[in-house]
């Protein structure tokens, strides 16, 4: 993967980050970063990570991670056969991922996705997969390109098994 050419840092969101200028083109994702993200962090509901352009002092993108669970019955039989029969299985939710309009089409979505997968892999809490809720068919195609598998009952909800993540990442 190519590393972006600007000076950046990926870090937890803080009060030093100006969220007001962020615009990815999807109102729900813009609103979340501007109005809800800090509250969710304060309440321990999610972790928000920003890709911060140090030169321009601007948030280039962000994503969120939180704990979630997958119902055993939502998985394909080929996977169920290999798992204990717990009704709920631990997973990590990649709840949101967005790139500011000024930084789109530069590979930064993939860059943030792999950072999120790396953090999920390195987490000390058990997680059998990373789960995403794609906002639309374009987002679904992005995740499928990166090997995420749609849940059969919810086509815009996808997962990537931790076993696959371990194969993808060093």
PDB file of C-alpha atoms in Angstrom:
ATOM      1  CA  UNK A   1       0.000   0.000   0.000  1.00  0.00           C
ATOM      2  CA  UNK A   2       1.257   3.480  -0.844  1.00  0.00           C
ATOM      3  CA  UNK A   3       1.550   5.875   2.064  1.00  0.00           C
ATOM      4  CA  UNK A   4      -0.074   9.265   1.410  1.00  0.00           C
ATOM      5  CA  UNK A   5       2.408  11.982   0.478  1.00  0.00           C
ATOM      6  CA  UNK A   6       1.275  14.668   2.929  1.00  0.00           C
ATOM      7  CA  UNK A   7       2.341  14.963   6.556  1.00  0.00           C
ATOM      8  CA  UNK A   8      -0.332  13.173   8.552  1.00  0.00           C
ATOM      9  CA  UNK A   9      -1.031  11.414  11.782  1.00  0.00           C
ATOM     10  CA  UNK A  10      -3.752   8.965  12.751  1.00  0.00           C
ATOM     11  CA  UNK A  11      -4.795   9.638  16.323  1.00  0.00           C
ATOM     12  CA  UNK A  12      -7.807   9.558  18.639  1.00  0.00           C
ATOM     13  CA  UNK A  13     -10.096  12.530  18.170  1.00  0.00           C
ATOM     14  CA  UNK A  14      -9.514  15.415  20.567  1.00  0.00           C
ATOM     15  CA  UNK A  15     -10.551  19.012  21.109  1.00  0.00           C
ATOM     16  CA  UNK A  16      -7.558  20.179  19.029  1.00  0.00           C
ATOM     17  CA  UNK A  17      -9.203  18.803  15.872  1.00  0.00           C
ATOM     18  CA  UNK A  18     -11.438  21.263  14.009  1.00  0.00           C
ATOM     19  CA  UNK A  19     -14.407  19.125  13.036  1.00  0.00           C
ATOM     20  CA  UNK A  20     -16.492  21.972  11.558  1.00  0.00           C
ATOM     21  CA  UNK A  21     -14.711  22.031   8.179  1.00  0.00           C
ATOM     22  CA  UNK A  22     -15.039  18.293   7.513  1.00  0.00           C
ATOM     23  CA  UNK A  23     -17.271  17.337   4.586  1.00  0.00           C
ATOM     24  CA  UNK A  24     -17.291  13.908   2.943  1.00  0.00           C
ATOM     25  CA  UNK A  25     -20.491  14.360   0.956  1.00  0.00           C
ATOM     26  CA  UNK A  26     -22.617  12.054   3.110  1.00  0.00           C
ATOM     27  CA  UNK A  27     -24.641  14.135   5.539  1.00  0.00           C
ATOM     28  CA  UNK A  28     -24.953  11.437   8.219  1.00  0.00           C
ATOM     29  CA  UNK A  29     -21.171  10.921   8.349  1.00  0.00           C
ATOM     30  CA  UNK A  30     -20.484  14.679   8.411  1.00  0.00           C
ATOM     31  CA  UNK A  31     -23.064  15.225  11.155  1.00  0.00           C
ATOM     32  CA  UNK A  32     -21.657  12.402  13.248  1.00  0.00           C
ATOM     33  CA  UNK A  33     -18.130  13.804  13.275  1.00  0.00           C
ATOM     34  CA  UNK A  34     -19.264  17.379  13.894  1.00  0.00           C
ATOM     35  CA  UNK A  35     -21.981  16.804  16.505  1.00  0.00           C
ATOM     36  CA  UNK A  36     -21.884  13.300  18.000  1.00  0.00           C
ATOM     37  CA  UNK A  37     -18.381  11.797  17.924  1.00  0.00           C
ATOM     38  CA  UNK A  38     -16.952  13.553  20.998  1.00  0.00           C
ATOM     39  CA  UNK A  39     -20.029  12.622  23.055  1.00  0.00           C
ATOM     40  CA  UNK A  40     -19.794   8.967  22.034  1.00  0.00           C
ATOM     41  CA  UNK A  41     -16.115   8.917  23.041  1.00  0.00           C
ATOM     42  CA  UNK A  42     -16.892  10.628  26.348  1.00  0.00           C
ATOM     43  CA  UNK A  43     -19.574   8.003  27.069  1.00  0.00           C
ATOM     44  CA  UNK A  44     -17.218   5.119  26.114  1.00  0.00           C
ATOM     45  CA  UNK A  45     -19.521   4.053  23.269  1.00  0.00           C
ATOM     46  CA  UNK A  46     -16.911   4.168  20.505  1.00  0.00           C
ATOM     47  CA  UNK A  47     -13.334   5.089  19.699  1.00  0.00           C
ATOM     48  CA  UNK A  48     -12.924   7.726  16.983  1.00  0.00           C
ATOM     49  CA  UNK A  49      -9.666   7.970  15.044  1.00  0.00           C
ATOM     50  CA  UNK A  50      -8.886  10.855  12.709  1.00  0.00           C
ATOM     51  CA  UNK A  51      -6.454  11.074   9.822  1.00  0.00           C
ATOM     52  CA  UNK A  52      -5.075  14.546  10.431  1.00  0.00           C
ATOM     53  CA  UNK A  53      -3.233  16.553   7.772  1.00  0.00           C
ATOM     54  CA  UNK A  54      -0.507  18.340   9.739  1.00  0.00           C
ATOM     55  CA  UNK A  55       0.313  20.796   6.937  1.00  0.00           C
ATOM     56  CA  UNK A  56      -3.230  22.004   6.406  1.00  0.00           C
ATOM     57  CA  UNK A  57      -4.388  21.438  10.007  1.00  0.00           C
ATOM     58  CA  UNK A  58      -7.401  19.580   8.646  1.00  0.00           C
ATOM     59  CA  UNK A  59      -9.159  16.268   9.285  1.00  0.00           C
ATOM     60  CA  UNK A  60      -8.690  14.280   6.073  1.00  0.00           C
ATOM     61  CA  UNK A  61     -10.770  11.329   7.277  1.00  0.00           C
ATOM     62  CA  UNK A  62     -11.958   9.349  10.258  1.00  0.00           C
ATOM     63  CA  UNK A  63     -13.275   6.012  11.403  1.00  0.00           C
ATOM     64  CA  UNK A  64     -14.888   4.563  14.512  1.00  0.00           C
ATOM     65  CA  UNK A  65     -14.368   1.264  16.317  1.00  0.00           C
ATOM     66  CA  UNK A  66     -16.609  -0.301  18.949  1.00  0.00           C
ATOM     67  CA  UNK A  67     -17.455  -3.684  20.378  1.00  0.00           C
ATOM     68  CA  UNK A  68     -20.338  -5.601  18.857  1.00  0.00           C
ATOM     69  CA  UNK A  69     -21.621  -9.166  18.563  1.00  0.00           C
ATOM     70  CA  UNK A  70     -22.569 -11.409  15.674  1.00  0.00           C
ATOM     71  CA  UNK A  71     -25.422 -13.876  16.032  1.00  0.00           C
ATOM     72  CA  UNK A  72     -24.112 -17.340  15.306  1.00  0.00           C
ATOM     73  CA  UNK A  73     -27.089 -18.035  13.048  1.00  0.00           C
ATOM     74  CA  UNK A  74     -26.151 -15.057  10.793  1.00  0.00           C
ATOM     75  CA  UNK A  75     -22.965 -16.801   9.679  1.00  0.00           C
ATOM     76  CA  UNK A  76     -22.693 -19.365   6.871  1.00  0.00           C
ATOM     77  CA  UNK A  77     -22.768 -23.039   7.858  1.00  0.00           C
ATOM     78  CA  UNK A  78     -19.154 -23.538   6.749  1.00  0.00           C
ATOM     79  CA  UNK A  79     -18.059 -21.070   9.460  1.00  0.00           C
ATOM     80  CA  UNK A  80     -20.606 -22.186  12.085  1.00  0.00           C
ATOM     81  CA  UNK A  81     -19.263 -25.761  11.941  1.00  0.00           C
ATOM     82  CA  UNK A  82     -15.859 -24.512  13.120  1.00  0.00           C
ATOM     83  CA  UNK A  83     -17.155 -22.445  16.050  1.00  0.00           C
ATOM     84  CA  UNK A  84     -18.553 -23.181  19.488  1.00  0.00           C
ATOM     85  CA  UNK A  85     -22.322 -22.912  19.581  1.00  0.00           C
ATOM     86  CA  UNK A  86     -22.475 -19.650  21.524  1.00  0.00           C
ATOM     87  CA  UNK A  87     -25.525 -17.615  20.465  1.00  0.00           C
ATOM     88  CA  UNK A  88     -23.446 -14.418  20.203  1.00  0.00           C
ATOM     89  CA  UNK A  89     -19.849 -14.117  19.036  1.00  0.00           C
ATOM     90  CA  UNK A  90     -17.564 -11.177  19.842  1.00  0.00           C
ATOM     91  CA  UNK A  91     -16.681  -8.830  16.994  1.00  0.00           C
ATOM     92  CA  UNK A  92     -15.399  -5.327  16.330  1.00  0.00           C
ATOM     93  CA  UNK A  93     -17.674  -2.797  14.674  1.00  0.00           C
ATOM     94  CA  UNK A  94     -16.114  -0.447  12.153  1.00  0.00           C
ATOM     95  CA  UNK A  95     -19.087   1.861  12.544  1.00  0.00           C
ATOM     96  CA  UNK A  96     -18.089   4.718  10.283  1.00  0.00           C
ATOM     97  CA  UNK A  97     -15.339   5.467   7.795  1.00  0.00           C
ATOM     98  CA  UNK A  98     -15.259   8.723   5.832  1.00  0.00           C
ATOM     99  CA  UNK A  99     -12.810  10.775   3.787  1.00  0.00           C
ATOM    100  CA  UNK A 100     -13.148  14.556   3.361  1.00  0.00           C
ATOM    101  CA  UNK A 101     -14.049  15.603  -0.214  1.00  0.00           C
ATOM    102  CA  UNK A 102     -10.671  17.354  -0.591  1.00  0.00           C
ATOM    103  CA  UNK A 103      -8.837  14.061   0.030  1.00  0.00           C
ATOM    104  CA  UNK A 104     -11.025  11.556  -1.830  1.00  0.00           C
ATOM    105  CA  UNK A 105      -9.752   9.315  -4.649  1.00  0.00           C
ATOM    106  CA  UNK A 106      -6.229   9.174  -3.202  1.00  0.00           C
ATOM    107  CA  UNK A 107      -6.435   5.739  -1.581  1.00  0.00           C
ATOM    108  CA  UNK A 108      -7.039   7.160   1.874  1.00  0.00           C
ATOM    109  CA  UNK A 109     -10.173   5.090   2.466  1.00  0.00           C
ATOM    110  CA  UNK A 110      -8.107   1.933   2.039  1.00  0.00           C
ATOM    111  CA  UNK A 111      -5.355   3.455   4.168  1.00  0.00           C
ATOM    112  CA  UNK A 112      -7.801   4.121   7.033  1.00  0.00           C
ATOM    113  CA  UNK A 113      -9.468   0.724   6.594  1.00  0.00           C
ATOM    114  CA  UNK A 114      -6.138  -1.066   7.016  1.00  0.00           C
ATOM    115  CA  UNK A 115      -5.329   1.049  10.072  1.00  0.00           C
ATOM    116  CA  UNK A 116      -8.685   0.044  11.576  1.00  0.00           C
ATOM    117  CA  UNK A 117      -8.043  -3.626  10.766  1.00  0.00           C
ATOM    118  CA  UNK A 118      -4.569  -3.407  12.327  1.00  0.00           C
ATOM    119  CA  UNK A 119      -5.996  -1.903  15.521  1.00  0.00           C
ATOM    120  CA  UNK A 120      -8.704  -4.581  15.588  1.00  0.00           C
ATOM    121  CA  UNK A 121      -6.105  -7.317  15.127  1.00  0.00           C
ATOM    122  CA  UNK A 122      -3.917  -5.900  17.900  1.00  0.00           C
ATOM    123  CA  UNK A 123      -6.789  -5.482  20.355  1.00  0.00           C
ATOM    124  CA  UNK A 124      -6.381  -7.544  23.502  1.00  0.00           C
ATOM    125  CA  UNK A 125     -10.115  -8.249  23.655  1.00  0.00           C
ATOM    126  CA  UNK A 126     -11.391 -11.226  21.652  1.00  0.00           C
ATOM    127  CA  UNK A 127     -12.975 -10.451  18.297  1.00  0.00           C
ATOM    128  CA  UNK A 128     -13.730 -13.073  15.667  1.00  0.00           C
ATOM    129  CA  UNK A 129     -14.429 -10.534  12.899  1.00  0.00           C
ATOM    130  CA  UNK A 130     -14.706  -6.890  11.928  1.00  0.00           C
ATOM    131  CA  UNK A 131     -18.266  -5.888  11.006  1.00  0.00           C
ATOM    132  CA  UNK A 132     -19.350  -2.909   8.884  1.00  0.00           C
ATOM    133  CA  UNK A 133     -22.702  -1.402   7.947  1.00  0.00           C
ATOM    134  CA  UNK A 134     -22.211  -0.009   4.441  1.00  0.00           C
ATOM    135  CA  UNK A 135     -24.135   3.224   3.866  1.00  0.00           C
ATOM    136  CA  UNK A 136     -24.809   2.455   0.194  1.00  0.00           C
ATOM    137  CA  UNK A 137     -23.895   0.144  -2.687  1.00  0.00           C
ATOM    138  CA  UNK A 138     -20.696   2.110  -3.422  1.00  0.00           C
ATOM    139  CA  UNK A 139     -19.501   1.583   0.163  1.00  0.00           C
ATOM    140  CA  UNK A 140     -20.523  -2.085  -0.043  1.00  0.00           C
ATOM    141  CA  UNK A 141     -18.422  -2.511  -3.200  1.00  0.00           C
ATOM    142  CA  UNK A 142     -15.441  -0.888  -1.410  1.00  0.00           C
ATOM    143  CA  UNK A 143     -15.674  -3.372   1.467  1.00  0.00           C
ATOM    144  CA  UNK A 144     -16.252  -6.360  -0.820  1.00  0.00           C
ATOM    145  CA  UNK A 145     -13.150  -5.364  -2.781  1.00  0.00           C
ATOM    146  CA  UNK A 146     -11.277  -5.711   0.514  1.00  0.00           C
ATOM    147  CA  UNK A 147     -12.682  -9.237   1.082  1.00  0.00           C
ATOM    148  CA  UNK A 148     -15.592  -8.381   3.410  1.00  0.00           C
ATOM    149  CA  UNK A 149     -18.480 -10.840   3.121  1.00  0.00           C
ATOM    150  CA  UNK A 150     -22.127  -9.696   3.180  1.00  0.00           C
ATOM    151  CA  UNK A 151     -24.467 -11.237   5.743  1.00  0.00           C
ATOM    152  CA  UNK A 152     -27.092 -13.129   3.749  1.00  0.00           C
ATOM    153  CA  UNK A 153     -30.001 -11.574   5.649  1.00  0.00           C
ATOM    154  CA  UNK A 154     -28.623  -7.997   5.497  1.00  0.00           C
ATOM    155  CA  UNK A 155     -26.778  -7.279   2.226  1.00  0.00           C
ATOM    156  CA  UNK A 156     -25.355  -3.898   3.380  1.00  0.00           C
ATOM    157  CA  UNK A 157     -23.946  -5.442   6.567  1.00  0.00           C
ATOM    158  CA  UNK A 158     -20.626  -7.198   5.979  1.00  0.00           C
ATOM    159  CA  UNK A 159     -17.910  -8.921   7.987  1.00  0.00           C
ATOM    160  CA  UNK A 160     -14.259  -9.826   7.614  1.00  0.00           C
ATOM    161  CA  UNK A 161     -13.150 -12.827   9.702  1.00  0.00           C
ATOM    162  CA  UNK A 162     -10.167 -12.211  11.968  1.00  0.00           C
ATOM    163  CA  UNK A 163      -8.480 -15.213  10.348  1.00  0.00           C
ATOM    164  CA  UNK A 164      -8.542 -13.327   7.026  1.00  0.00           C
ATOM    165  CA  UNK A 165      -7.239 -10.156   8.684  1.00  0.00           C
ATOM    166  CA  UNK A 166      -4.339 -12.146  10.156  1.00  0.00           C
ATOM    167  CA  UNK A 167      -3.485 -13.394   6.652  1.00  0.00           C
ATOM    168  CA  UNK A 168      -3.696  -9.870   5.192  1.00  0.00           C
ATOM    169  CA  UNK A 169      -1.644  -8.023   7.801  1.00  0.00           C
ATOM    170  CA  UNK A 170       1.823  -8.711   9.174  1.00  0.00           C
TER     171      UNK A 170
END
